[in-house]
Coordinates of C-alpha atoms and ligand atoms in Angstrom, one line a residue:
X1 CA 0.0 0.0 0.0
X2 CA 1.1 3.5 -0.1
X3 CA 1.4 6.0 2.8
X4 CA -1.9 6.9 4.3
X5 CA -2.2 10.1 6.2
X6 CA -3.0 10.2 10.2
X7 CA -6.8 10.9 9.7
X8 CA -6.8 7.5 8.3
X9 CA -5.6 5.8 10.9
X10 CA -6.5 8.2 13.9
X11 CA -10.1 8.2 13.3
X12 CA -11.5 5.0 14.2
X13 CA -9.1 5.3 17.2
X14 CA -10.4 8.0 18.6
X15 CA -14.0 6.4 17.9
X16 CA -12.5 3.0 19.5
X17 CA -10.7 4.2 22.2
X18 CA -6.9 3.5 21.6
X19 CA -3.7 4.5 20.4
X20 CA -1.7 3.9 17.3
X21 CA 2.0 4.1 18.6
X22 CA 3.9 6.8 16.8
X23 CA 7.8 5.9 16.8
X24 CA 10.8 7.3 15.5
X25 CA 12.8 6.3 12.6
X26 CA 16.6 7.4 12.9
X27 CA 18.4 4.3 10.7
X28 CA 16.9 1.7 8.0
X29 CA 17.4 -0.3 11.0
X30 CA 14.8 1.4 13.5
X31 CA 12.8 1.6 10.4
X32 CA 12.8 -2.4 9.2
X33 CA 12.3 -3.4 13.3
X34 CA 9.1 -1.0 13.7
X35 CA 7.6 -2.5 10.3
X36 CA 8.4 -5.7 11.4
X37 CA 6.6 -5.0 15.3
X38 CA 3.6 -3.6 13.4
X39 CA 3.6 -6.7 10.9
X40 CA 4.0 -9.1 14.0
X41 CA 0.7 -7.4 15.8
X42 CA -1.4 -6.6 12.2
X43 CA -1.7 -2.5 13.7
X44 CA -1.7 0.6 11.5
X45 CA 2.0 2.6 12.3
X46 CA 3.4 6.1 12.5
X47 CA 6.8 6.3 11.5
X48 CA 7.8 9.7 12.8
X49 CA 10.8 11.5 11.5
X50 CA 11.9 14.3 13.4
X51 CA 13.6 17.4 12.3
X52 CA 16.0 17.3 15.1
X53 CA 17.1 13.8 13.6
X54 CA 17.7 14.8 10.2
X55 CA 21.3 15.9 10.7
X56 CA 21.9 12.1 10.9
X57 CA 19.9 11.4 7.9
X58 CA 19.6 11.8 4.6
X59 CA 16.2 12.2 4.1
X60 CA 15.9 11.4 0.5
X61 CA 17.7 7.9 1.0
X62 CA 15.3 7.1 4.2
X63 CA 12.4 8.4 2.1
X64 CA 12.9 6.0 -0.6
X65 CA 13.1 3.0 2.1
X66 CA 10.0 4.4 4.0
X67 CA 8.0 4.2 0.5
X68 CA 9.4 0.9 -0.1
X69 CA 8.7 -0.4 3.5
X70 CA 4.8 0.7 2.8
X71 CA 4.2 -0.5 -0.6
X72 CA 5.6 -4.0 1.0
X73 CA 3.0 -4.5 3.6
X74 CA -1.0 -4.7 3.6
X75 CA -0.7 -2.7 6.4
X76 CA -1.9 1.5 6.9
X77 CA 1.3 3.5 7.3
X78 CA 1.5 7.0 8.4
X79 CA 5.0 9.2 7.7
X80 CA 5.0 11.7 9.5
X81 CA 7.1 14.6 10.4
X82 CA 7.9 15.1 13.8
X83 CA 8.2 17.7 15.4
X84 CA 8.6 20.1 12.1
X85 CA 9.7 23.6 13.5
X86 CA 9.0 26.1 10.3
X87 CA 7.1 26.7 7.2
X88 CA 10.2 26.1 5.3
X89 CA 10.5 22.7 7.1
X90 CA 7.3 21.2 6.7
X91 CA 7.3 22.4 2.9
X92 CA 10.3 20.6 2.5
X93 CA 8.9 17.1 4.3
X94 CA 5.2 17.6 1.9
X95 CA 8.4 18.2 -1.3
X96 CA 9.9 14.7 -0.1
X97 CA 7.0 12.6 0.1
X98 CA 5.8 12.7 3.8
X99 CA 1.7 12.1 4.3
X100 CA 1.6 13.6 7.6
X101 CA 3.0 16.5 9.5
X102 CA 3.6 18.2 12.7
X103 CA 3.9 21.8 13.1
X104 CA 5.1 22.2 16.6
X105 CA 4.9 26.3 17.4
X106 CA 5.0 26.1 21.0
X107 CA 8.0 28.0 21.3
X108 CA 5.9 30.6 20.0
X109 CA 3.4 33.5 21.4
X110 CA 0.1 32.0 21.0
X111 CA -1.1 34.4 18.3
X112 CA 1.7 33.9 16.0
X113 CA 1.3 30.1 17.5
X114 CA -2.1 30.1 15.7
X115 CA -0.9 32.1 12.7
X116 CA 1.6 29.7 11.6
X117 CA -0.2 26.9 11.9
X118 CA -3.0 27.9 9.7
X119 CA -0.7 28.9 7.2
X120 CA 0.5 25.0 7.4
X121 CA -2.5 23.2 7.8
X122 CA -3.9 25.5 4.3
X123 CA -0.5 24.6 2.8
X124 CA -0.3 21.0 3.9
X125 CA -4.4 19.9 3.1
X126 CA -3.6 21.2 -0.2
X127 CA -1.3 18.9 -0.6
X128 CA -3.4 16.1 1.2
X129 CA -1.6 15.8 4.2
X130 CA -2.6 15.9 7.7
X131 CA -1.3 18.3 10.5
X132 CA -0.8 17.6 14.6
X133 CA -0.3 20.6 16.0
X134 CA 0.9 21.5 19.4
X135 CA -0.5 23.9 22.0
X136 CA 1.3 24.7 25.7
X137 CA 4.9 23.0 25.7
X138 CA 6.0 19.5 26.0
X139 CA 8.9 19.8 28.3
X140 CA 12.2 18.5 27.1
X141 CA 14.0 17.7 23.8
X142 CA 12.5 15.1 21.1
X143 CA 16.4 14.2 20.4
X144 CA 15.3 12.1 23.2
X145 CA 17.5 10.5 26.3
X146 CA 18.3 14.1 28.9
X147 CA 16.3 13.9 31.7
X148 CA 13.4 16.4 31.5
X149 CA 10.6 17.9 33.8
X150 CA 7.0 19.2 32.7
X151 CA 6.5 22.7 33.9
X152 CA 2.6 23.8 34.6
X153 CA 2.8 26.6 33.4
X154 CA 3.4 25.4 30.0
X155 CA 0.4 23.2 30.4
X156 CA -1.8 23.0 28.0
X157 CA -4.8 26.0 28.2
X158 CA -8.2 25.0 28.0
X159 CA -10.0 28.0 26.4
X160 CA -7.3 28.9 24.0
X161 CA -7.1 25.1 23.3
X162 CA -10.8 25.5 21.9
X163 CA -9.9 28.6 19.8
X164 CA -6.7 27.1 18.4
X165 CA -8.7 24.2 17.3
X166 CA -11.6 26.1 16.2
X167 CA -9.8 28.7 14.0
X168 CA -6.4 26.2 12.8
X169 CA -8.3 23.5 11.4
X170 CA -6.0 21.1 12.3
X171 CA -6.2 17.3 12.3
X172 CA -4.6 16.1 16.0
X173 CA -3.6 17.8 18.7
X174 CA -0.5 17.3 20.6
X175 CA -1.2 18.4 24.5
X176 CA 1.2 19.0 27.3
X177 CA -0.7 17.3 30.2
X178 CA 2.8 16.9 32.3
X179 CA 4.3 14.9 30.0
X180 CA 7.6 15.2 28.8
X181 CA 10.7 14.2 26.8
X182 CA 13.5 11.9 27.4
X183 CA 13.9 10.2 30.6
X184 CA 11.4 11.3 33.4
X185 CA 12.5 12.5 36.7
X186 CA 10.8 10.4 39.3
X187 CA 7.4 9.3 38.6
X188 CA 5.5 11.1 35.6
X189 CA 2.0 12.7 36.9
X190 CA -0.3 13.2 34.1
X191 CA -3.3 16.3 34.9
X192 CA -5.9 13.8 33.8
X193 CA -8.8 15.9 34.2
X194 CA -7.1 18.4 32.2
X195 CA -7.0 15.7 29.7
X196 CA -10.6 15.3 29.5
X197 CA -11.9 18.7 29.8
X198 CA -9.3 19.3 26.3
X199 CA -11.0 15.9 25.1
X200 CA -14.2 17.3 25.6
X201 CA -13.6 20.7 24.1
X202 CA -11.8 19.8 21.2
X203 CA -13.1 17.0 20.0
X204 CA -10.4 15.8 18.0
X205 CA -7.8 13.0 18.1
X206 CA -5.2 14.3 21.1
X207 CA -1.5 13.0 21.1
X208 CA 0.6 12.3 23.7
X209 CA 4.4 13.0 23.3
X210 CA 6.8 11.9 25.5
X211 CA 5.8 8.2 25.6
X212 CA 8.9 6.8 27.6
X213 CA 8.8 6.1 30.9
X214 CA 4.7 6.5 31.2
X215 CA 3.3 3.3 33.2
X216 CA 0.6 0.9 31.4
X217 CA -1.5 2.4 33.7
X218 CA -1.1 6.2 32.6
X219 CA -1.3 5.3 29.4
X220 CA -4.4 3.3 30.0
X221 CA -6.7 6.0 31.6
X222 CA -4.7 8.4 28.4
X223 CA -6.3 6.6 26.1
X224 CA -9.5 6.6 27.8
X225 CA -9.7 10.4 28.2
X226 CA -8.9 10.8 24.3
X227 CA -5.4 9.8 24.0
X228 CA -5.1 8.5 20.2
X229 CA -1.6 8.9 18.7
X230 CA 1.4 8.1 21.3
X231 CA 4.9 9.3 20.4
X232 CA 8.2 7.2 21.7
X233 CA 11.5 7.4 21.0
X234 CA 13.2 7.3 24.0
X235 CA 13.0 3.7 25.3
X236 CA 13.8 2.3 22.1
X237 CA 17.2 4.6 21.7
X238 CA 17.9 3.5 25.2
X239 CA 17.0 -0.1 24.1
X240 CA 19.5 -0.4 21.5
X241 CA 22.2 1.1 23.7
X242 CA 21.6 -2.2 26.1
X243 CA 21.8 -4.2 23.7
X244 CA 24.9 -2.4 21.8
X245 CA 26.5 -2.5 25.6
X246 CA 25.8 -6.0 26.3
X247 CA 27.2 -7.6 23.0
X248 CA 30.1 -5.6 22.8
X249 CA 31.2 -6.7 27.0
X250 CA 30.3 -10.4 25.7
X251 CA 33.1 -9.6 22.8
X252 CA 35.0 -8.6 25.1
X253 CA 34.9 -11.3 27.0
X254 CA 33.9 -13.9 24.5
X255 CA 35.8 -13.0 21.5
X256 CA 35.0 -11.4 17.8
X257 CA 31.6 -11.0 16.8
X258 CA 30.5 -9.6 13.4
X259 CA 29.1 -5.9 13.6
X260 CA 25.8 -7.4 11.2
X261 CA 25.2 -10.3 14.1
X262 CA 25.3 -7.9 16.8
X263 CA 22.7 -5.1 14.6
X264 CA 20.9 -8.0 14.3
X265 CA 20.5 -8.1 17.9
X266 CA 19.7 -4.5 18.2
X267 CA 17.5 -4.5 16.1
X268 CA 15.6 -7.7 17.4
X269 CA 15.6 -5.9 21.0
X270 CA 14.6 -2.5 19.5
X271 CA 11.2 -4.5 17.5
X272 CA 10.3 -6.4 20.9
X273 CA 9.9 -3.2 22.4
X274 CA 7.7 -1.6 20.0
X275 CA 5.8 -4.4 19.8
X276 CA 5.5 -4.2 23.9
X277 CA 4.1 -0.9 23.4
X278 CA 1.6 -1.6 20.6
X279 CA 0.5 -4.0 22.8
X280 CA 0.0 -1.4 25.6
X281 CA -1.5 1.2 23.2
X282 CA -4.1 -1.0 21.6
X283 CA -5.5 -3.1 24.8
X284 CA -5.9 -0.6 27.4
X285 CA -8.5 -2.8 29.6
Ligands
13P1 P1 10.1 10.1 24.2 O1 11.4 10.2 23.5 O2 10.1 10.7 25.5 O3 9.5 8.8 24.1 O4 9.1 11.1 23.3 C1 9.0 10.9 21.9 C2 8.3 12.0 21.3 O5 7.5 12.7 21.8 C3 8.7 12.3 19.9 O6 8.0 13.4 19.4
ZN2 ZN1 7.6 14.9 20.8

């Protein structure tokens, strides 16, 4: 099949109460180990590229194995920009082929937060492509491992959250409930009834960013109070450093092992967790 956008796949989740897992594709590695999660549970995916990333990447080369990943499988896959920071940027991600996008202005006032984004959403619908835009400030960096804290005054705002919606047009909304990302410190403590007074108000798919280090639990009662797109990164970068770690210290010890056997190993571990999350995402009783 080829890409689908994240109305496709974020509409019957919002109407069936779960979350497609949104994770992010740094290497043809990560990318061939989250197909293959998706493949092993038969789940719709977001592969989320974020601009932060792309200094690592070329963009065209993953773009070609992200087409060729989705023609391959029966399965609905979303590509979608993470995290996209300008105009410029998200122009540049419709040019190279993604079907999704997110314009994250929360950096910005929140008149020239709505500004931009309508400007993106009447570019990017144009085009066909979806927008998740975001509204308050998800603490930390998407780059992913530092240890962050939410702050509550960048909380999500309930009343501007209904005009943002109202006048943007957008397609998801990404919330900052005291979530964060990278590694939490201590215990994350989601606002759930701030959750589902913005469910009730905007009534459109919400996202959760920040996905490492929330319990099944939080993400359970997420999901219930509107939660239908969950972004993760985190926990599989820290995954593949484990695994990395380990096999390199049983070299050590053990003797020469080729660098393709030990990816292989990374990217087993790195598709066992995905595949632990969809799992959490999808059956949240
Ligand atoms: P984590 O890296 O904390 O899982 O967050 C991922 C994310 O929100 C990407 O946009
Ligand atoms: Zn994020």
């Amino acid at each position: 099949m080829s890409l689908v956008d994240l109305k496709k796949v974020l509409q019957p989740a919002y109407e069936g109460k779960y979350a497609i897992g949104a994770f992010n594709v740094i290497s043809v590695d990560f990318l061939e180990a989250i197909i293959k999660a998706a493949e092993a549970k038969k789940t719709p995916i977001i592969l989320n590229t974020a601009e932060v990333h792309m200094q690592y990447l070329d963009i065209e080369l993953i773009a070609a194995a992200i087409k060729e990943a989705a023609n391959r499988t029966k399965l609905d896959v979303v590509w979608h920009l993470d995290h996209g920071l300008s105009f410029e940027s998200v122009a540049k991600a419709i040019k190279s082929g993604f079907s999704s996008v997110m314009f994250d202005g929360s950096h910005l006032s929140f008149e020239e937060n709505i500004r931009q984004t309508k400007e993106i959403v009447k570019m990017s619908h144009a085009a066909g492509v979806t927008v998740e835009a975001e509204l308050g400030a998800v603490g930390g960096s998407e780059e992913g491992d530092l240890i962050s804290v939410a702050s509550k005054a960048m909380y999500t705002n309930i009343e501007q959250a209904r005009e943002f919606v109202e006048e943007t047009k957008i397609d998801a909304l990404a919330v900052a409930i005291g979530n964060s990302h990278g590694k939490y410190k201590g215990d994350p403590v989601l606002d759930f009834e701030l959750l589902s007074d913005l469910k009730d108000i905007t009534r459109i798919p919400l996202v959760l960013h920040g996905g490492s280090g929330i319990s099944t639990e939080g993400f359970h009662k997420a999901i219930d109070l509107g939660i239908s797109k969950i972004n993760f990164y985190t926990g599989m970068s820290q995954q593949a450093l484990t695994t990395l770690k380990n096999e390199l210290n049983k070299e050590e010890s053990e003797g020469y092992n080729d660098f393709p056997e030990i990816m292989t190993k990374v990217k087993l571990s790195v598709q066992e967790i995905v595949e632990e999350q969809i799992e959490i995402f999808r059956n949240r009783k």
